[in-house]
mmCIF file of C-alpha atoms in Angstrom:
data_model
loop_
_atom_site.group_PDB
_atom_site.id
_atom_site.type_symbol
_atom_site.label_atom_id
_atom_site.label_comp_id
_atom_site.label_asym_id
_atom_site.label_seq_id
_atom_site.Cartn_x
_atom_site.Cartn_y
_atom_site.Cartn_z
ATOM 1 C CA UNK T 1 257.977 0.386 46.521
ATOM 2 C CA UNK T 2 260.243 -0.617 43.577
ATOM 3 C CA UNK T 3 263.512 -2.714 43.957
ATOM 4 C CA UNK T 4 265.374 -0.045 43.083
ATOM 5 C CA UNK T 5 263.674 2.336 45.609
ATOM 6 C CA UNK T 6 264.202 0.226 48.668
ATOM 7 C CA UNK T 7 268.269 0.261 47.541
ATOM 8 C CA UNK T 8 268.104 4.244 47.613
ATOM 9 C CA UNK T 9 266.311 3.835 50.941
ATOM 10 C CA UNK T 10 268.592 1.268 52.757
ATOM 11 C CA UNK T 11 270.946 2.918 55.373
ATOM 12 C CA UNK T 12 274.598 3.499 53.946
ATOM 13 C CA UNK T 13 276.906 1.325 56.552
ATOM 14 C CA UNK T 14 280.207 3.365 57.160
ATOM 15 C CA UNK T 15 282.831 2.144 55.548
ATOM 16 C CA UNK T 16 284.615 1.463 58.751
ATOM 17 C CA UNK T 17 281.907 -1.262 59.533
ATOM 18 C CA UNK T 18 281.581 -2.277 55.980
ATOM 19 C CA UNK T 19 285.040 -3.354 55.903
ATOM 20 C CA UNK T 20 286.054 -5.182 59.478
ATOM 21 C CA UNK T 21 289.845 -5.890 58.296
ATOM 22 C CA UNK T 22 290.415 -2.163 57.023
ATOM 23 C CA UNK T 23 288.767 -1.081 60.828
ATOM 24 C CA UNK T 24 291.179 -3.192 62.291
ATOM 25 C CA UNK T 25 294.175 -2.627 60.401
ATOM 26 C CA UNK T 26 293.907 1.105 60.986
ATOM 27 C CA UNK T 27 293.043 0.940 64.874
ATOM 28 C CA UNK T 28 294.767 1.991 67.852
ATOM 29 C CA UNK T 29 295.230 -1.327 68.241
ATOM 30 C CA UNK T 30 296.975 -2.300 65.543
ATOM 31 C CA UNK T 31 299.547 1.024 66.348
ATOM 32 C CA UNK T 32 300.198 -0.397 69.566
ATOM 33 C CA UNK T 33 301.111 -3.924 67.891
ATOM 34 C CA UNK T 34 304.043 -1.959 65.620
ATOM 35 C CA UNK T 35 304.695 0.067 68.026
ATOM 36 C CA UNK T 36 305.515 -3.328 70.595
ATOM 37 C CA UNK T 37 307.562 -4.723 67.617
ATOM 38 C CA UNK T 38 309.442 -1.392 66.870
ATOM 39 C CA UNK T 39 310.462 -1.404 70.314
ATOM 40 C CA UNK T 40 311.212 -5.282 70.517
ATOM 41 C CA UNK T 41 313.382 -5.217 67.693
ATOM 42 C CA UNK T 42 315.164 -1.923 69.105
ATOM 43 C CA UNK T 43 316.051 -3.792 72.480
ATOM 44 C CA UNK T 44 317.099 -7.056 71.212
ATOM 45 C CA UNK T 45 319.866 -4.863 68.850
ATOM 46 C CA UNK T 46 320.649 -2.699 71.590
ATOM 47 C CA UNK T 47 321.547 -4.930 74.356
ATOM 48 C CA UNK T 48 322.965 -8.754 73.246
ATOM 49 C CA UNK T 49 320.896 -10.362 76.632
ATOM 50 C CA UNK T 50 317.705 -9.052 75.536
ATOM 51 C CA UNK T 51 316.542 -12.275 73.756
ATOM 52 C CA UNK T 52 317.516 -14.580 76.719
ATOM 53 C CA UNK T 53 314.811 -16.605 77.593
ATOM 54 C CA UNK T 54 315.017 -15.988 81.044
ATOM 55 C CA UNK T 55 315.501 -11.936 80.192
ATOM 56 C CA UNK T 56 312.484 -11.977 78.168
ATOM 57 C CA UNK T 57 310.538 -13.950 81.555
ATOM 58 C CA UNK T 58 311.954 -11.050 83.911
ATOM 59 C CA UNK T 59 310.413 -9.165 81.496
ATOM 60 C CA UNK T 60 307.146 -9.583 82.232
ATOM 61 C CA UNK T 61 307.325 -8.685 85.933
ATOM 62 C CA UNK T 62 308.297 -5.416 84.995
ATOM 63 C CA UNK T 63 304.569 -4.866 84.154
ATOM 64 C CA UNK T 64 302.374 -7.478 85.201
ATOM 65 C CA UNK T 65 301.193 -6.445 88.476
ATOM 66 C CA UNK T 66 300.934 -3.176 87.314
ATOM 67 C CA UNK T 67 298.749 -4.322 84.436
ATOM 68 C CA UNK T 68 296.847 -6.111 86.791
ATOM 69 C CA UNK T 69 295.651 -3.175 88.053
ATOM 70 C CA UNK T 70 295.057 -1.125 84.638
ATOM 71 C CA UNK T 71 292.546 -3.686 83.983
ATOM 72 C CA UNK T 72 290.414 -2.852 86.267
ATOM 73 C CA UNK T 73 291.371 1.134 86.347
ATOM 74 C CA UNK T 74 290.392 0.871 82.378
ATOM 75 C CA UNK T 75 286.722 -0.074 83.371
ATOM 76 C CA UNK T 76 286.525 2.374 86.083
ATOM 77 C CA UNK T 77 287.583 5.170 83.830
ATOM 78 C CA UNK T 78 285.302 4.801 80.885
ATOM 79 C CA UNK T 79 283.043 4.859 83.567
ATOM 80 C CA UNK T 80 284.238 8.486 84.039
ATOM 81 C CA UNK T 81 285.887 7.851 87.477
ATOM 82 C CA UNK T 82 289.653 7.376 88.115
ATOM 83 C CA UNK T 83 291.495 6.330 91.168
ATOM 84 C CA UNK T 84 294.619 7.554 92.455
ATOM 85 C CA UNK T 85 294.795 5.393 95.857
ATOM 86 C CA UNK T 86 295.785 2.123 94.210
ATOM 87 C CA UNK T 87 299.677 2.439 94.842
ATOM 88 C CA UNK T 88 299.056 3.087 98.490
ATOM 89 C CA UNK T 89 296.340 0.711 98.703
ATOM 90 C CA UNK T 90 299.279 -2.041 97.616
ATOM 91 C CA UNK T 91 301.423 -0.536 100.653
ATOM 92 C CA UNK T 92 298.248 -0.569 103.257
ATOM 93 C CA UNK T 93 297.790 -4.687 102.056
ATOM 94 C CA UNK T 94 301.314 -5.590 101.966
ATOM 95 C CA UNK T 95 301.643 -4.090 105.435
ATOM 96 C CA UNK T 96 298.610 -5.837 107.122
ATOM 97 C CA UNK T 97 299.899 -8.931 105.504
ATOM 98 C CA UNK T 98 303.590 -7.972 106.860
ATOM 99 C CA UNK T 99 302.174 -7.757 110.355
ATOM 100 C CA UNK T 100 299.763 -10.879 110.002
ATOM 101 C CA UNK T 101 303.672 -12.575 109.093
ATOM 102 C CA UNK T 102 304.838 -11.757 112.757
ATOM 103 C CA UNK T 103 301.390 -12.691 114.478
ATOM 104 C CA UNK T 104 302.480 -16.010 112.612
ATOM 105 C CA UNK T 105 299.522 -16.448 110.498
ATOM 106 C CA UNK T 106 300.645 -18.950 107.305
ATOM 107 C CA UNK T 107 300.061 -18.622 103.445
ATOM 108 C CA UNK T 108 296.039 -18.788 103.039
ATOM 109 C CA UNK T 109 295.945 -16.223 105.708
ATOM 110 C CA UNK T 110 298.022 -13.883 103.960
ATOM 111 C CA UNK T 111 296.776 -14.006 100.312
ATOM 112 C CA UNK T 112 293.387 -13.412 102.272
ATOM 113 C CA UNK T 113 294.629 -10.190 104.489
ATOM 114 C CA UNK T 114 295.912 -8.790 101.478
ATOM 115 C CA UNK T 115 293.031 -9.115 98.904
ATOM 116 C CA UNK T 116 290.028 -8.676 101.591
ATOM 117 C CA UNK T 117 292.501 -5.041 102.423
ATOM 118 C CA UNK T 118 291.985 -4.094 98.750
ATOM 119 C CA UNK T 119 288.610 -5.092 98.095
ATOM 120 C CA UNK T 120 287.498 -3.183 101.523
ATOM 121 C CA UNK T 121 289.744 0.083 100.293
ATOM 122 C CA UNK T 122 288.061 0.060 96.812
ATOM 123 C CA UNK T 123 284.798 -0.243 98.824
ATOM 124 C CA UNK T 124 285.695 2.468 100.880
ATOM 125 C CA UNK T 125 286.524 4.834 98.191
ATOM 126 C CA UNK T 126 282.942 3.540 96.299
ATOM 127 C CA UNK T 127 281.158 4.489 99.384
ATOM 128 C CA UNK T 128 282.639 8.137 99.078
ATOM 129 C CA UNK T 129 282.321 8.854 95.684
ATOM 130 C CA UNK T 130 278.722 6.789 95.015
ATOM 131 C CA UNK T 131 277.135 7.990 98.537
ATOM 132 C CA UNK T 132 278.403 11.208 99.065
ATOM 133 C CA UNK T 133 278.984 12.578 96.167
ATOM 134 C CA UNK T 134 282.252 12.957 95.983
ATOM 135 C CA UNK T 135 284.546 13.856 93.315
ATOM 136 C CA UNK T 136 286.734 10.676 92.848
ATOM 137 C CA UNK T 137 289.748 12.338 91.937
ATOM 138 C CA UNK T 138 289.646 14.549 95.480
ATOM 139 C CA UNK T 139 288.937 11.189 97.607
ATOM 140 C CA UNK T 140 291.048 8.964 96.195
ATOM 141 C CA UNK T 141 293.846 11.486 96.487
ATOM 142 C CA UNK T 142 292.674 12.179 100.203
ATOM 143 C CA UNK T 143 292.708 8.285 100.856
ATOM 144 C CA UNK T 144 295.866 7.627 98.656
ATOM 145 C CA UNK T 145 298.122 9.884 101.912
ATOM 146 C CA UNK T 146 295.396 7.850 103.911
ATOM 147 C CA UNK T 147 296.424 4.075 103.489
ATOM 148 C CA UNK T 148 300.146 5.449 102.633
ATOM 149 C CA UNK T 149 300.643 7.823 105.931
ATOM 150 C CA UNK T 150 298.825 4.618 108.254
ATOM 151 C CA UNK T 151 301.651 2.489 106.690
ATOM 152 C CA UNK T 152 304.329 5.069 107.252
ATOM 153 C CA UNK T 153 303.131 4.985 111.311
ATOM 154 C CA UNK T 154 302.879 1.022 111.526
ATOM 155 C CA UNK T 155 306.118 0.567 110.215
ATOM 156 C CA UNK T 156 308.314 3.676 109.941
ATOM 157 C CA UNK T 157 312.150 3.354 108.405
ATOM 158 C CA UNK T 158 311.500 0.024 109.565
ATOM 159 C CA UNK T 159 310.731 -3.339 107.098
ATOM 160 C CA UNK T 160 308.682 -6.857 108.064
ATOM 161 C CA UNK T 161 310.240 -10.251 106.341
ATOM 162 C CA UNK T 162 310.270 -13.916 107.313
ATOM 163 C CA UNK T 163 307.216 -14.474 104.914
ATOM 164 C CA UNK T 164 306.988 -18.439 104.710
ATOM 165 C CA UNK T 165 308.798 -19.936 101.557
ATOM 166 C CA UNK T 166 304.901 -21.108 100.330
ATOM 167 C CA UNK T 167 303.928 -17.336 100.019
ATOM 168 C CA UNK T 168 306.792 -16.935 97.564
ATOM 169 C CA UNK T 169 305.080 -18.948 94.785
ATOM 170 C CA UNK T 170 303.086 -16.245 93.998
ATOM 171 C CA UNK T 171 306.259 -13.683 92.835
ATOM 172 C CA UNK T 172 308.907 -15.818 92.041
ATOM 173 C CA UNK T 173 307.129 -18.893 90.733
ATOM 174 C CA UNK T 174 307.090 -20.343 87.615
ATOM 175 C CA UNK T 175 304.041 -22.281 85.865
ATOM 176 C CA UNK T 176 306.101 -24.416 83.230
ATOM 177 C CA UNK T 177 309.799 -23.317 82.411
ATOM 178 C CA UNK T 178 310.107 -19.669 82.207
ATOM 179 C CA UNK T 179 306.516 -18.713 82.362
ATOM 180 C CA UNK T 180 305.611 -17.064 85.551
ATOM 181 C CA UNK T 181 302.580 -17.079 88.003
ATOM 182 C CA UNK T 182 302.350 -13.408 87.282
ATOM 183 C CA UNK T 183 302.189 -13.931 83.898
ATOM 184 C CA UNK T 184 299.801 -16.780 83.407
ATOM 185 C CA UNK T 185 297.807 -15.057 85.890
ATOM 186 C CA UNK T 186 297.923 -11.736 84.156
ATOM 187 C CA UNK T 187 296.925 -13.329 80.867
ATOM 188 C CA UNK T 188 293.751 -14.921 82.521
ATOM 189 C CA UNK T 189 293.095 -11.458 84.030
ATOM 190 C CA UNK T 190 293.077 -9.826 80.702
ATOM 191 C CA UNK T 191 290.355 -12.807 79.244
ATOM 192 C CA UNK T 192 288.182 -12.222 82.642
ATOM 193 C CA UNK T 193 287.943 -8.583 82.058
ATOM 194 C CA UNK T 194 287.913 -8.519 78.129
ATOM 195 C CA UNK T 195 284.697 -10.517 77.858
ATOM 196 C CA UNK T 196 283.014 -8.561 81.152
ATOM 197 C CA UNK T 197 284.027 -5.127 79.360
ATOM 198 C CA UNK T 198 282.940 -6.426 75.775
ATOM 199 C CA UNK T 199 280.322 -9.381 76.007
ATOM 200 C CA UNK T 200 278.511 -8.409 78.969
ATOM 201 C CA UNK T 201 275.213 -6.044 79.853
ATOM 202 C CA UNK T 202 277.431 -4.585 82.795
ATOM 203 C CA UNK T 203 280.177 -3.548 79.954
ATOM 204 C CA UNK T 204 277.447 -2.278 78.250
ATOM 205 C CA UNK T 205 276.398 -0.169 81.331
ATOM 206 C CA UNK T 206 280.055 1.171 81.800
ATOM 207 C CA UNK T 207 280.220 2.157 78.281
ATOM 208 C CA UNK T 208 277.017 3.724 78.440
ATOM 209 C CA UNK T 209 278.002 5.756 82.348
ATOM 210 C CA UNK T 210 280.707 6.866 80.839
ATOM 211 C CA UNK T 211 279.385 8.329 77.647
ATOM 212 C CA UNK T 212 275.981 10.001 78.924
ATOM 213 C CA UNK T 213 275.120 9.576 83.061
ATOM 214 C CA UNK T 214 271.944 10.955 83.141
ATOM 215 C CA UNK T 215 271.171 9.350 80.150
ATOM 216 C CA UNK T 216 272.440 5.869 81.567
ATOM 217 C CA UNK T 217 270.060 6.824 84.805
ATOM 218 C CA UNK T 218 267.159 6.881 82.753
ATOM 219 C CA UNK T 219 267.839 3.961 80.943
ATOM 220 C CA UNK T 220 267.245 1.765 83.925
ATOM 221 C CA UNK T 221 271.038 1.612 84.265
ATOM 222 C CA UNK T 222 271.708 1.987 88.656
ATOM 223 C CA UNK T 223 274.534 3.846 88.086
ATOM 224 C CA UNK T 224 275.859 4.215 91.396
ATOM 225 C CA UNK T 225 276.063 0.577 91.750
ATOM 226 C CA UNK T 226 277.785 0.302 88.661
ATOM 227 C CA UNK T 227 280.246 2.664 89.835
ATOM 228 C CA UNK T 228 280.583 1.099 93.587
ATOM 229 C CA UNK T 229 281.383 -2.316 92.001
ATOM 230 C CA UNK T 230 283.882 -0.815 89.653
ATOM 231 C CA UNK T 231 285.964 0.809 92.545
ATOM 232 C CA UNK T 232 285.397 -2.317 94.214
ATOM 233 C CA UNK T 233 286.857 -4.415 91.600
ATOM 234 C CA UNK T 234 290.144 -1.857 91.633
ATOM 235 C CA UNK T 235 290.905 -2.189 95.186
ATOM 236 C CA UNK T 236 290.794 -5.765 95.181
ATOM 237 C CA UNK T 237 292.964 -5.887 91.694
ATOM 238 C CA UNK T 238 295.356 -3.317 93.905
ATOM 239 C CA UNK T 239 294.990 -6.260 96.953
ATOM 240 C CA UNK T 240 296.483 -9.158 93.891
ATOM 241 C CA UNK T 241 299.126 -6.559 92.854
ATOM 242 C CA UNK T 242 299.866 -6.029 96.554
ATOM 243 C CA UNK T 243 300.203 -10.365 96.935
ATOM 244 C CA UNK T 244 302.399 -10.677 93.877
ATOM 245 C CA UNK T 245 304.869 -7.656 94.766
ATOM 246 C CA UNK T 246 305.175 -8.630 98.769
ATOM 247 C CA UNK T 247 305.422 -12.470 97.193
ATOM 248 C CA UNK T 248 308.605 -11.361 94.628
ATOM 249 C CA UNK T 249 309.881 -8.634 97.542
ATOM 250 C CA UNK T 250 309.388 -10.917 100.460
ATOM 251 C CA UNK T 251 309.661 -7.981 102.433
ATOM 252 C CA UNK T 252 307.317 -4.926 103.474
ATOM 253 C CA UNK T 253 308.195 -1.268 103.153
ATOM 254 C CA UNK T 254 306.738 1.836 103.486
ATOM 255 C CA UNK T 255 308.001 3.003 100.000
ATOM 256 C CA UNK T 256 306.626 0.038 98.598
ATOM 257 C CA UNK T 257 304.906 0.328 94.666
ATOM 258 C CA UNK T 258 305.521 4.255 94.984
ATOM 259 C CA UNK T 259 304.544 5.930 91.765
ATOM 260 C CA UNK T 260 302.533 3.181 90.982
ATOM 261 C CA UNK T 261 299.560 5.005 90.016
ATOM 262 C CA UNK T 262 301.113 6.942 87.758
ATOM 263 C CA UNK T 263 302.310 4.025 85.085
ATOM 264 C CA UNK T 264 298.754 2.532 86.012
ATOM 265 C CA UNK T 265 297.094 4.908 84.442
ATOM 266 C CA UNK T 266 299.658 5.591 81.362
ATOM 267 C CA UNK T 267 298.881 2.114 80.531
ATOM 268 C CA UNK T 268 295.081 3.142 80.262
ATOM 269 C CA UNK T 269 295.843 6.252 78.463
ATOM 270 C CA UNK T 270 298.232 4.893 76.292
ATOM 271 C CA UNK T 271 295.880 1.542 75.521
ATOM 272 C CA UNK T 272 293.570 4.152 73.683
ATOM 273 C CA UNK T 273 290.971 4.342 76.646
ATOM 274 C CA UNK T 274 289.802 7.874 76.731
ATOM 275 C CA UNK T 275 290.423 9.542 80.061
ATOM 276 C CA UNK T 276 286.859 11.810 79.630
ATOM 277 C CA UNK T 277 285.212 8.192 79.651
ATOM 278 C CA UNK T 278 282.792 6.426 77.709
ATOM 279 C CA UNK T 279 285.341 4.389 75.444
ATOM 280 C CA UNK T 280 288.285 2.050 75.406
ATOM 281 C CA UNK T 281 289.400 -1.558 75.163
ATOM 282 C CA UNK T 282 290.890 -4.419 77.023
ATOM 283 C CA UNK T 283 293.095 -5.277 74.379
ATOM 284 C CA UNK T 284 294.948 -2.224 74.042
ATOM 285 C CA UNK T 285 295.182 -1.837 77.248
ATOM 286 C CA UNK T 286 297.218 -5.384 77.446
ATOM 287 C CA UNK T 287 299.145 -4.469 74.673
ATOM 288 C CA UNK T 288 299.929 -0.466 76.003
ATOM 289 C CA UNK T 289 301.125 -3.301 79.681
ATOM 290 C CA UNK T 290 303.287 -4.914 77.488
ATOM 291 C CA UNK T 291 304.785 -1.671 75.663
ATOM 292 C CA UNK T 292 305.284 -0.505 79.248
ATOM 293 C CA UNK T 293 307.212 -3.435 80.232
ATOM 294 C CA UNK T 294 309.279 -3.687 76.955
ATOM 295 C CA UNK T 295 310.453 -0.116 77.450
ATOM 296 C CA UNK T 296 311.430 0.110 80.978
ATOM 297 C CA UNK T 297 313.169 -3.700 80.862
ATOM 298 C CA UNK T 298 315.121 -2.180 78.172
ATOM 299 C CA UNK T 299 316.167 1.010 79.740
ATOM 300 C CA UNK T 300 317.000 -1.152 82.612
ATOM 301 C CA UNK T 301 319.283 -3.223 80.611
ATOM 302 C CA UNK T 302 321.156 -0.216 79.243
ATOM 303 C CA UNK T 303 321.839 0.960 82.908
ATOM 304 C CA UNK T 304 319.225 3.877 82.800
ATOM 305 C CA UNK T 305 318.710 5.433 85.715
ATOM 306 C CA UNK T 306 315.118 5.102 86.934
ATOM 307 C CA UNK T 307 314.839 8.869 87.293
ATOM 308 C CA UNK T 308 314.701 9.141 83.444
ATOM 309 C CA UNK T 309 312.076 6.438 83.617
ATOM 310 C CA UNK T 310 309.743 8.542 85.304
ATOM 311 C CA UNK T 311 310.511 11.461 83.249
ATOM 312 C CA UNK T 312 309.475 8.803 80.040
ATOM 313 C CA UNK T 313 306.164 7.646 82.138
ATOM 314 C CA UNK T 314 305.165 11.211 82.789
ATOM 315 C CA UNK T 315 306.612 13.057 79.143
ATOM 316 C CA UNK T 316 304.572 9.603 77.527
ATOM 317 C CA UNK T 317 301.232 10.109 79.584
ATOM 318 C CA UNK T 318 301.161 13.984 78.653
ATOM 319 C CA UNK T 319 301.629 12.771 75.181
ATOM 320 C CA UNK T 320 298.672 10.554 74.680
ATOM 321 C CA UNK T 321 296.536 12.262 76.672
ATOM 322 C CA UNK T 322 297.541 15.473 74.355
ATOM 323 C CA UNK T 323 297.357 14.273 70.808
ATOM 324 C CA UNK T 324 293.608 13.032 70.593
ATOM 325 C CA UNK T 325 292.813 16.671 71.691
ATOM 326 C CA UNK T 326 295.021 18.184 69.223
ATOM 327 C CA UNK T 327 294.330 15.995 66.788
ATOM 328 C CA UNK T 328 290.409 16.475 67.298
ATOM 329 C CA UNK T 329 291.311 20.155 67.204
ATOM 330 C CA UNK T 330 292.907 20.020 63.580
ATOM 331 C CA UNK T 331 290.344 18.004 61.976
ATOM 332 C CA UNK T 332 287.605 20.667 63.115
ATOM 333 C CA UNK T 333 289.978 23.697 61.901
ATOM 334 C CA UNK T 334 290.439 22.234 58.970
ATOM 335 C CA UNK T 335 286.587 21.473 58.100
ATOM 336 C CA UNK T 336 285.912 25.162 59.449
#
């Protein structure tokens, strides 16, 4: 075979993997990137304590122990589950740890109570969906007025406080100057998760769960494992969230991280993960956390009232979810 035959014969690359920077420069990524500086530039002219250091630090607890959580949620959606029972998994926690407080068990115990409550609540769910063959969506709906409704009982209209001043590091302390705990802890979350999503054989696996089961079955992949450890990992990410917010709170209530679950999983969305499963990235997701955070720290600052939050959270998370259909929808109408 000639030269000039192997040519004709090699594979044509796409042009999207011939040329990285044009890929990346025309990702979801990259939207999310203008989109954060659009909205950046929109606070700091709307509101003249926006670019206060300590503003911009308060900032980030706006989304950080909810991002916490998306991290994890990402991996167990591309696997094609979701979980709905994270919010009340937070309550359940922060109310064991509330009535560990009054037994008079000290910090260590605490931070213990609350992630061993999420990691055996992820189990829990795992068990149902992986064992039984349960639809996660039903079960973690039936265990989110589970873990909620037992905290509702235990403590009623009533609150626990007197957490030691130790526990409060975790909320309301700072690393160096105005970086937070929750933030440097946040950022190391995002590095953990990034490289077990993208540089790992068990990314690989979720990746490959969530694109094809069967096929992931008989590709040696044990699927149900897979899945068990990913709910696992989202309960216990709940149990950190459920640390930091009791930590910032110092107090326990029943209504505590309601709604929750619902900017969890706008985060997901809107970091370009694909709620059928099977794709998605850490870094938009931490970049979709930090659009979160800018918005709602912004409408706080303007004195909106957190009703028209939620309507934002829910209008947004129709809104991404809706235009990759429509979108898909158009292209194929238009090569029909």
């Amino acid at each position: 075979m000639t030269t000039t035959d192997l040519t004709k014969a090699r594979r044509h690359i796409p042009d999207r993997l011939d040329r990285p920077l044009a890929a990346a420069l025309f990702s979801w990524e990259m939207l999310l990137v203008l989109i954060a500086v659009a909205i950046f530039v929109i606070n700091s002219l709307a509101s003249p304590y926006f670019l206060n250091a300590w503003s911009l630090s308060d900032l980030t607890f706006n989304f950080v122990e909810k991002g916490l959580i998306a991290l994890a949620m990402a991996l167990l959606i591309i696997s094609g589950e979701i979980d709905l029972s994270v919010a009340a998994i937070i309550t359940f926690a922060s109310t064991l740890m509330g009535m560990a407080v009054q037994a008079g068990f000290d910090t260590p115990a605490l931070v213990l109570i609350g992630l061993g409550t999420g990691l055996a609540c992820g189990a829990f769910n795992g068990l149902l969906v992986t064992r039984l063959g349960l639809p996660s969506i039903v079960v973690t709906i039936g265990t989110m007025s589970l873990f909620r409704g037992i905290a509702y009982i235990i403590l009623g209209d009533q609150a626990y406080k007197g957490y030691p001043q130790s526990f409060g590091f975790f909320g309301q302390g700072y690393v160096w100057w105005v970086v937070s705990f929750e933030f440097v802890l946040f950022l190391v979350a995002a590095v953990v998760f990034w490289f077990l999503l993208h540089r790992t054989s068990f990314g690989r696996a979720v990746f490959a769960i969530g694109n094809n089961r069967v096929a992931a079955a008989f590709s040696g992949i044990r699927v149900e494992r897979v899945k068990f450890i990913l709910f696992c990992l989202t309960g216990l990410m709940a149990g950190v969230a459920a640390v930091l917010i009791t930590s910032r709170l110092a107090s326990t209530r029943p209504s505590i991280a309601f709604g929750y679950e619902l900017e969890v999983i706008t985060m997901v969305v809107l970091g370009g993960v694909s709620i059928l499963g099977g794709a998605g990235s850490i870094i938009g997701v931490v970049l979709a956390a930090f659009i979160m955070g800018l918005v709602t720290f912004g409408l706080g600052l303007l004195n909106v009232p957190g009703i028209v939050m939620s309507i934002f959270t829910g209008l947004l998370l129709i809104t991404v979810i809706a235009l990759p259909i429509l979108w898909n929808r158009l292209k194929a109408a238009r090569s029909g």
